[in-house]
PDB file of C-alpha atoms in Angstrom:
ATOM      1  CA  MET A 275      14.995  -7.253 -15.625  1.00 92.00           C
ATOM      2  CA  SER A 276      14.322  -9.877 -12.993  1.00 96.00           C
ATOM      3  CA  PHE A 277      15.187 -13.511 -12.962  1.00 97.00           C
ATOM      4  CA  ILE A 278      11.583 -14.169 -11.832  1.00 97.00           C
ATOM      5  CA  GLU A 279       9.229 -14.794 -14.726  1.00 95.00           C
ATOM      6  CA  VAL A 280       6.371 -12.321 -14.713  1.00 96.00           C
ATOM      7  CA  ALA A 281       3.396 -12.440 -17.081  1.00 94.00           C
ATOM      8  CA  GLU A 282       3.426  -9.537 -19.519  1.00 92.00           C
ATOM      9  CA  ASP A 283       0.013  -8.367 -18.324  1.00 94.00           C
ATOM     10  CA  SER A 284       0.921  -8.570 -14.611  1.00 95.00           C
ATOM     11  CA  ASP A 285       0.452  -5.451 -12.491  1.00 94.00           C
ATOM     12  CA  PHE A 286       3.428  -6.524 -10.398  1.00 96.00           C
ATOM     13  CA  SER A 287       6.386  -6.386 -12.772  1.00 95.00           C
ATOM     14  CA  TYR A 288      10.024  -5.685 -11.951  1.00 96.00           C
ATOM     15  CA  GLN A 289       9.276  -2.038 -12.794  1.00 94.00           C
ATOM     16  CA  ASN A 290       6.386  -1.907 -10.277  1.00 95.00           C
ATOM     17  CA  LEU A 291       7.299  -3.510  -6.959  1.00 96.00           C
ATOM     18  CA  PRO A 292       4.467  -2.711  -4.522  1.00 97.00           C
ATOM     19  CA  TYR A 293       5.111  -3.033  -0.810  1.00 98.00           C
ATOM     20  CA  GLY A 294       2.647  -4.571   1.592  1.00 97.00           C
ATOM     21  CA  ILE A 295       2.275  -6.382   4.903  1.00 98.00           C
ATOM     22  CA  PHE A 296       1.498 -10.076   4.840  1.00 98.00           C
ATOM     23  CA  SER A 297       1.533 -13.277   6.897  1.00 98.00           C
ATOM     24  CA  THR A 298       1.368 -16.977   6.117  1.00 98.00           C
ATOM     25  CA  PRO A 299      -0.157 -19.965   7.909  1.00 97.00           C
ATOM     26  CA  SER A 300       3.357 -21.174   8.757  1.00 96.00           C
ATOM     27  CA  ASN A 301       4.446 -17.720  10.016  1.00 97.00           C
ATOM     28  CA  PRO A 302       1.471 -15.677  11.269  1.00 97.00           C
ATOM     29  CA  THR A 303       3.641 -12.654  12.135  1.00 97.00           C
ATOM     30  CA  PRO A 304       2.768  -9.718   9.831  1.00 98.00           C
ATOM     31  CA  ARG A 305       5.879  -8.544   7.971  1.00 98.00           C
ATOM     32  CA  ILE A 306       6.975  -6.582   4.909  1.00 98.00           C
ATOM     33  CA  GLY A 307       6.536  -8.199   1.536  1.00 98.00           C
ATOM     34  CA  VAL A 308       7.014  -7.067  -2.047  1.00 98.00           C
ATOM     35  CA  ALA A 309       4.866  -8.379  -4.897  1.00 98.00           C
ATOM     36  CA  ILE A 310       6.536  -9.496  -8.099  1.00 98.00           C
ATOM     37  CA  GLY A 311       4.408 -11.432 -10.576  1.00 97.00           C
ATOM     38  CA  ASP A 312       2.581 -14.197  -8.753  1.00 97.00           C
ATOM     39  CA  TRP A 313       5.035 -14.105  -5.836  1.00 98.00           C
ATOM     40  CA  VAL A 314       5.601 -12.179  -2.631  1.00 98.00           C
ATOM     41  CA  LEU A 315       9.186 -11.571  -1.588  1.00 98.00           C
ATOM     42  CA  ASP A 316       9.495 -11.872   2.191  1.00 98.00           C
ATOM     43  CA  VAL A 317      11.777  -8.949   3.012  1.00 98.00           C
ATOM     44  CA  THR A 318      12.677 -10.391   6.406  1.00 97.00           C
ATOM     45  CA  ALA A 319      14.015 -13.512   4.699  1.00 98.00           C
ATOM     46  CA  VAL A 320      16.442 -11.420   2.668  1.00 98.00           C
ATOM     47  CA  LYS A 321      17.154  -8.731   5.248  1.00 98.00           C
ATOM     48  CA  HIS A 322      20.835  -9.736   5.336  1.00 98.00           C
ATOM     49  CA  LEU A 323      21.101  -8.293   1.790  1.00 98.00           C
ATOM     50  CA  PHE A 324      20.104  -4.813   3.028  1.00 98.00           C
ATOM     51  CA  SER A 325      22.315  -2.387   4.924  1.00 97.00           C
ATOM     52  CA  PRO A 326      22.347  -2.966   8.725  1.00 97.00           C
ATOM     53  CA  GLU A 327      21.003   0.586   9.296  1.00 96.00           C
ATOM     54  CA  LEU A 328      18.049  -0.030   6.974  1.00 96.00           C
ATOM     55  CA  VAL A 329      17.282  -3.372   8.602  1.00 97.00           C
ATOM     56  CA  GLU A 330      17.327  -1.881  12.101  1.00 97.00           C
ATOM     57  CA  ARG A 331      15.305   1.188  11.121  1.00 96.00           C
ATOM     58  CA  CYS A 332      12.715  -0.168   8.688  1.00 97.00           C
ATOM     59  CA  ILE A 333      12.656  -4.002   8.495  1.00 97.00           C
ATOM     60  CA  GLU A 334      13.451  -5.806  11.744  1.00 97.00           C
ATOM     61  CA  GLY A 335      10.301  -6.336  13.811  1.00 96.00           C
ATOM     62  CA  GLN A 336       8.134  -4.073  11.609  1.00 97.00           C
ATOM     63  CA  THR A 337       4.512  -5.151  11.291  1.00 97.00           C
ATOM     64  CA  THR A 338       3.516  -2.065   9.285  1.00 97.00           C
ATOM     65  CA  LEU A 339       5.145   0.148   6.653  1.00 98.00           C
ATOM     66  CA  ASN A 340       5.031   3.200   8.937  1.00 97.00           C
ATOM     67  CA  ALA A 341       8.786   3.222   9.757  1.00 97.00           C
ATOM     68  CA  LEU A 342       9.713   2.893   6.097  1.00 98.00           C
ATOM     69  CA  MET A 343       7.185   5.531   4.985  1.00 96.00           C
ATOM     70  CA  GLY A 344       8.457   7.935   7.616  1.00 96.00           C
ATOM     71  CA  ALA A 345      12.133   7.391   6.817  1.00 97.00           C
ATOM     72  CA  GLY A 346      12.364   9.796   3.860  1.00 96.00           C
ATOM     73  CA  ARG A 347      13.508   9.791   0.271  1.00 97.00           C
ATOM     74  CA  ILE A 348      17.131   8.689   0.838  1.00 97.00           C
ATOM     75  CA  VAL A 349      16.011   5.563   2.721  1.00 97.00           C
ATOM     76  CA  TRP A 350      13.174   4.890   0.220  1.00 97.00           C
ATOM     77  CA  THR A 351      15.686   5.023  -2.649  1.00 97.00           C
ATOM     78  CA  GLU A 352      18.104   2.680  -0.853  1.00 98.00           C
ATOM     79  CA  PHE A 353      15.285   0.242  -0.030  1.00 98.00           C
ATOM     80  CA  ARG A 354      14.013   0.154  -3.621  1.00 97.00           C
ATOM     81  CA  ASN A 355      17.468  -0.081  -5.161  1.00 98.00           C
ATOM     82  CA  THR A 356      18.339  -2.999  -2.896  1.00 98.00           C
ATOM     83  CA  LEU A 357      15.098  -4.773  -3.798  1.00 98.00           C
ATOM     84  CA  LYS A 358      15.767  -4.292  -7.491  1.00 98.00           C
ATOM     85  CA  LYS A 359      19.317  -5.638  -7.066  1.00 98.00           C
ATOM     86  CA  ILE A 360      18.083  -8.699  -5.123  1.00 98.00           C
ATOM     87  CA  LEU A 361      15.534  -9.462  -7.843  1.00 98.00           C
ATOM     88  CA  SER A 362      17.783  -8.642 -10.769  1.00 97.00           C
ATOM     89  CA  LYS A 363      18.765 -11.300 -13.347  1.00 97.00           C
ATOM     90  CA  ASP A 364      22.337 -10.048 -12.848  1.00 97.00           C
ATOM     91  CA  GLU A 365      22.435 -10.732  -9.068  1.00 96.00           C
ATOM     92  CA  ALA A 366      23.223 -14.233  -7.762  1.00 97.00           C
ATOM     93  CA  ALA A 367      22.408 -13.862  -4.037  1.00 97.00           C
ATOM     94  CA  LEU A 368      18.781 -14.940  -4.306  1.00 97.00           C
ATOM     95  CA  GLN A 369      18.691 -16.289  -7.859  1.00 97.00           C
ATOM     96  CA  ASN A 370      21.377 -18.947  -7.294  1.00 97.00           C
ATOM     97  CA  ASN A 371      20.416 -19.914  -3.732  1.00 98.00           C
ATOM     98  CA  ALA A 372      17.595 -22.472  -3.885  1.00 97.00           C
ATOM     99  CA  GLY A 373      17.198 -22.593  -0.114  1.00 98.00           C
ATOM    100  CA  LEU A 374      16.883 -18.823   0.180  1.00 98.00           C
ATOM    101  CA  ARG A 375      14.468 -18.683  -2.756  1.00 98.00           C
ATOM    102  CA  ALA A 376      12.308 -21.374  -1.110  1.00 97.00           C
ATOM    103  CA  SER A 377      12.015 -19.311   2.111  1.00 97.00           C
ATOM    104  CA  ALA A 378      11.908 -15.826   0.586  1.00 98.00           C
ATOM    105  CA  LEU A 379       9.527 -16.259  -2.372  1.00 98.00           C
ATOM    106  CA  ILE A 380       6.004 -17.231  -1.407  1.00 98.00           C
ATOM    107  CA  ALA A 381       3.162 -17.816  -3.846  1.00 98.00           C
ATOM    108  CA  ALA A 382       0.864 -14.793  -3.652  1.00 97.00           C
ATOM    109  CA  ASN A 383      -2.209 -17.015  -3.304  1.00 97.00           C
ATOM    110  CA  GLU A 384      -0.731 -18.447  -0.073  1.00 98.00           C
ATOM    111  CA  VAL A 385      -0.395 -15.182   1.847  1.00 98.00           C
ATOM    112  CA  THR A 386      -2.829 -13.175   3.896  1.00 96.00           C
ATOM    113  CA  MET A 387      -2.566  -9.441   3.331  1.00 95.00           C
ATOM    114  CA  HIS A 388      -2.913  -6.964   6.256  1.00 95.00           C
ATOM    115  CA  LEU A 389      -3.547  -3.257   6.495  1.00 93.00           C
ATOM    116  CA  PRO A 390      -0.084  -1.913   5.608  1.00 95.00           C
ATOM    117  CA  ALA A 391      -0.020   1.083   7.959  1.00 93.00           C
ATOM    118  CA  ASN A 392      -1.301   2.362  11.254  1.00 91.00           C
ATOM    119  CA  ILE A 393      -3.376   5.295  10.094  1.00 87.00           C
ATOM    120  CA  GLY A 394      -3.715   7.996  12.702  1.00 82.00           C
ATOM    121  CA  ASP A 395      -5.597  10.522  10.627  1.00 79.00           C
ATOM    122  CA  TYR A 396      -6.079  11.610   7.085  1.00 77.00           C
ATOM    123  CA  THR A 397      -7.468  14.358   4.942  1.00 78.00           C
ATOM    124  CA  ASP A 398      -9.460  13.620   1.835  1.00 78.00           C
ATOM    125  CA  PHE A 399      -9.969  15.992  -1.064  1.00 78.00           C
ATOM    126  CA  TYR A 400     -12.757  16.514  -3.562  1.00 75.00           C
ATOM    127  CA  SER A 401     -10.809  15.982  -6.773  1.00 77.00           C
ATOM    128  CA  SER A 402     -13.702  15.230  -9.115  1.00 84.00           C
ATOM    129  CA  ARG A 403     -16.083  17.981 -10.167  1.00 87.00           C
ATOM    130  CA  ASN A 404     -18.838  15.360 -10.513  1.00 89.00           C
ATOM    131  CA  HIS A 405     -18.288  14.083  -6.981  1.00 84.00           C
ATOM    132  CA  ALA A 406     -18.189  17.612  -5.503  1.00 85.00           C
ATOM    133  CA  THR A 407     -21.400  18.506  -7.353  1.00 88.00           C
ATOM    134  CA  ASN A 408     -23.212  15.366  -6.172  1.00 88.00           C
ATOM    135  CA  VAL A 409     -22.208  15.939  -2.534  1.00 84.00           C
ATOM    136  CA  GLY A 410     -23.012  19.645  -2.816  1.00 86.00           C
ATOM    137  CA  THR A 411     -26.487  18.833  -4.129  1.00 91.00           C
ATOM    138  CA  MET A 412     -27.141  16.707  -1.045  1.00 90.00           C
ATOM    139  CA  PHE A 413     -26.172  19.560   1.294  1.00 87.00           C
ATOM    140  CA  ARG A 414     -27.123  22.727  -0.552  1.00 90.00           C
ATOM    141  CA  GLY A 415     -29.516  21.698  -3.318  1.00 92.00           C
ATOM    142  CA  LYS A 416     -29.080  21.607  -7.088  1.00 91.00           C
ATOM    143  CA  ASP A 417     -28.884  25.386  -7.651  1.00 90.00           C
ATOM    144  CA  ASN A 418     -25.992  25.949  -5.203  1.00 89.00           C
ATOM    145  CA  ALA A 419     -24.306  22.534  -5.423  1.00 88.00           C
ATOM    146  CA  LEU A 420     -20.801  23.581  -6.419  1.00 87.00           C
ATOM    147  CA  GLN A 421     -19.270  26.367  -4.350  1.00 83.00           C
ATOM    148  CA  PRO A 422     -17.295  28.899  -6.435  1.00 83.00           C
ATOM    149  CA  ASN A 423     -14.087  28.316  -4.472  1.00 83.00           C
ATOM    150  CA  TRP A 424     -14.024  24.657  -5.532  1.00 82.00           C
ATOM    151  CA  LEU A 425     -12.765  25.763  -8.969  1.00 82.00           C
ATOM    152  CA  HIS A 426      -9.840  27.707  -7.482  1.00 84.00           C
ATOM    153  CA  LEU A 427      -8.539  25.867  -4.417  1.00 80.00           C
ATOM    154  CA  PRO A 428      -8.510  22.343  -3.101  1.00 75.00           C
ATOM    155  CA  VAL A 429     -11.376  21.454  -0.842  1.00 79.00           C
ATOM    156  CA  GLY A 430     -10.382  18.957   1.804  1.00 79.00           C
ATOM    157  CA  TYR A 431     -12.107  17.411   4.745  1.00 78.00           C
ATOM    158  CA  HIS A 432     -11.089  15.382   7.751  1.00 79.00           C
ATOM    159  CA  GLY A 433     -11.575  11.643   7.405  1.00 74.00           C
ATOM    160  CA  ARG A 434     -11.880   9.003  10.098  1.00 73.00           C
ATOM    161  CA  ALA A 435      -8.971   6.588  10.255  1.00 73.00           C
ATOM    162  CA  SER A 436     -11.399   3.863  11.371  1.00 72.00           C
ATOM    163  CA  SER A 437     -12.981   4.026   7.894  1.00 72.00           C
ATOM    164  CA  VAL A 438      -9.784   2.721   6.260  1.00 79.00           C
ATOM    165  CA  VAL A 439      -9.957  -1.072   5.984  1.00 80.00           C
ATOM    166  CA  LEU A 440      -8.574  -3.821   3.736  1.00 81.00           C
ATOM    167  CA  SER A 441     -10.354  -4.426   0.468  1.00 82.00           C
ATOM    168  CA  GLY A 442     -13.032  -7.026   0.914  1.00 84.00           C
ATOM    169  CA  THR A 443     -13.692  -6.193   4.595  1.00 84.00           C
ATOM    170  CA  PRO A 444     -17.446  -6.181   5.216  1.00 87.00           C
ATOM    171  CA  VAL A 445     -18.663  -2.678   5.989  1.00 80.00           C
ATOM    172  CA  ARG A 446     -21.998  -1.996   7.682  1.00 79.00           C
ATOM    173  CA  ARG A 447     -23.493   0.987   5.918  1.00 74.00           C
ATOM    174  CA  PRO A 448     -26.016   3.196   7.723  1.00 74.00           C
ATOM    175  CA  ALA A 449     -29.615   2.839   6.528  1.00 75.00           C
ATOM    176  CA  GLY A 450     -30.460   6.488   7.257  1.00 72.00           C
ATOM    177  CA  GLN A 451     -32.714   7.896   9.940  1.00 70.00           C
ATOM    178  CA  ILE A 452     -36.188   6.600  10.578  1.00 70.00           C
ATOM    179  CA  PHE A 453     -38.639   8.688  12.560  1.00 70.00           C
ATOM    180  CA  SER A 454     -41.930   7.256  13.748  1.00 71.00           C
ATOM    181  CA  SER A 455     -43.455  10.722  13.810  1.00 67.00           C
ATOM    182  CA  PHE A 456     -42.484  14.372  13.606  1.00 57.00           C
TER     183      PHE A 456
END
C-alpha cells in the first residue's frame, strides 16, 4: 500500500502505476512521470532514490519513454520495484520529507501530458471479427468480406507513425474523393 491516499475507484492505484511524459508551466521540459491517484510523481525529482545505472540509462535527460521501454525486463522490474518502494507506506524517503513531496508530487490537473514515445513504425492487427468483416466489405463486397485465412492466422498491416497522436488532438479526416465528371 501507498502512503498517498487514492480513491477506491481510481484507475491509478498503487497496483497500477502508469508511466507517462509530462511538463508543467513552471518546468516546461518533458520528463517521466508516474500517475498515482490524483497525482503525478516526477521521477526526475526522486531520481536519487534509483540506482545510478538506471538514472543514467533511463531517467536523466529523457523526454520520452523509449530508453526505458528498450531497456528490457530486468530494468523494467528494477524501475517498477523502486517506484513501489518510494511510494510505499513503509518507506520514509518521500513520505517523511515534506520538501521532496512538494517538488515530486504534482496535482494531475496541473500537468500537460505529451506523447510518451517517439514512434518510428508500427504494425496493427485485425483482432475483431466484426472490424475485419466491415473493412473486408469495403474492399471486397459483402459476399467475400472475411478472407478464410483471417480465422487461422493474424492479419496485420503497416501503420503510419504520424497517425499516432495524443488523445484530444484534432484530426482532420478526409472527406473522400469528389469528381466533377467521369
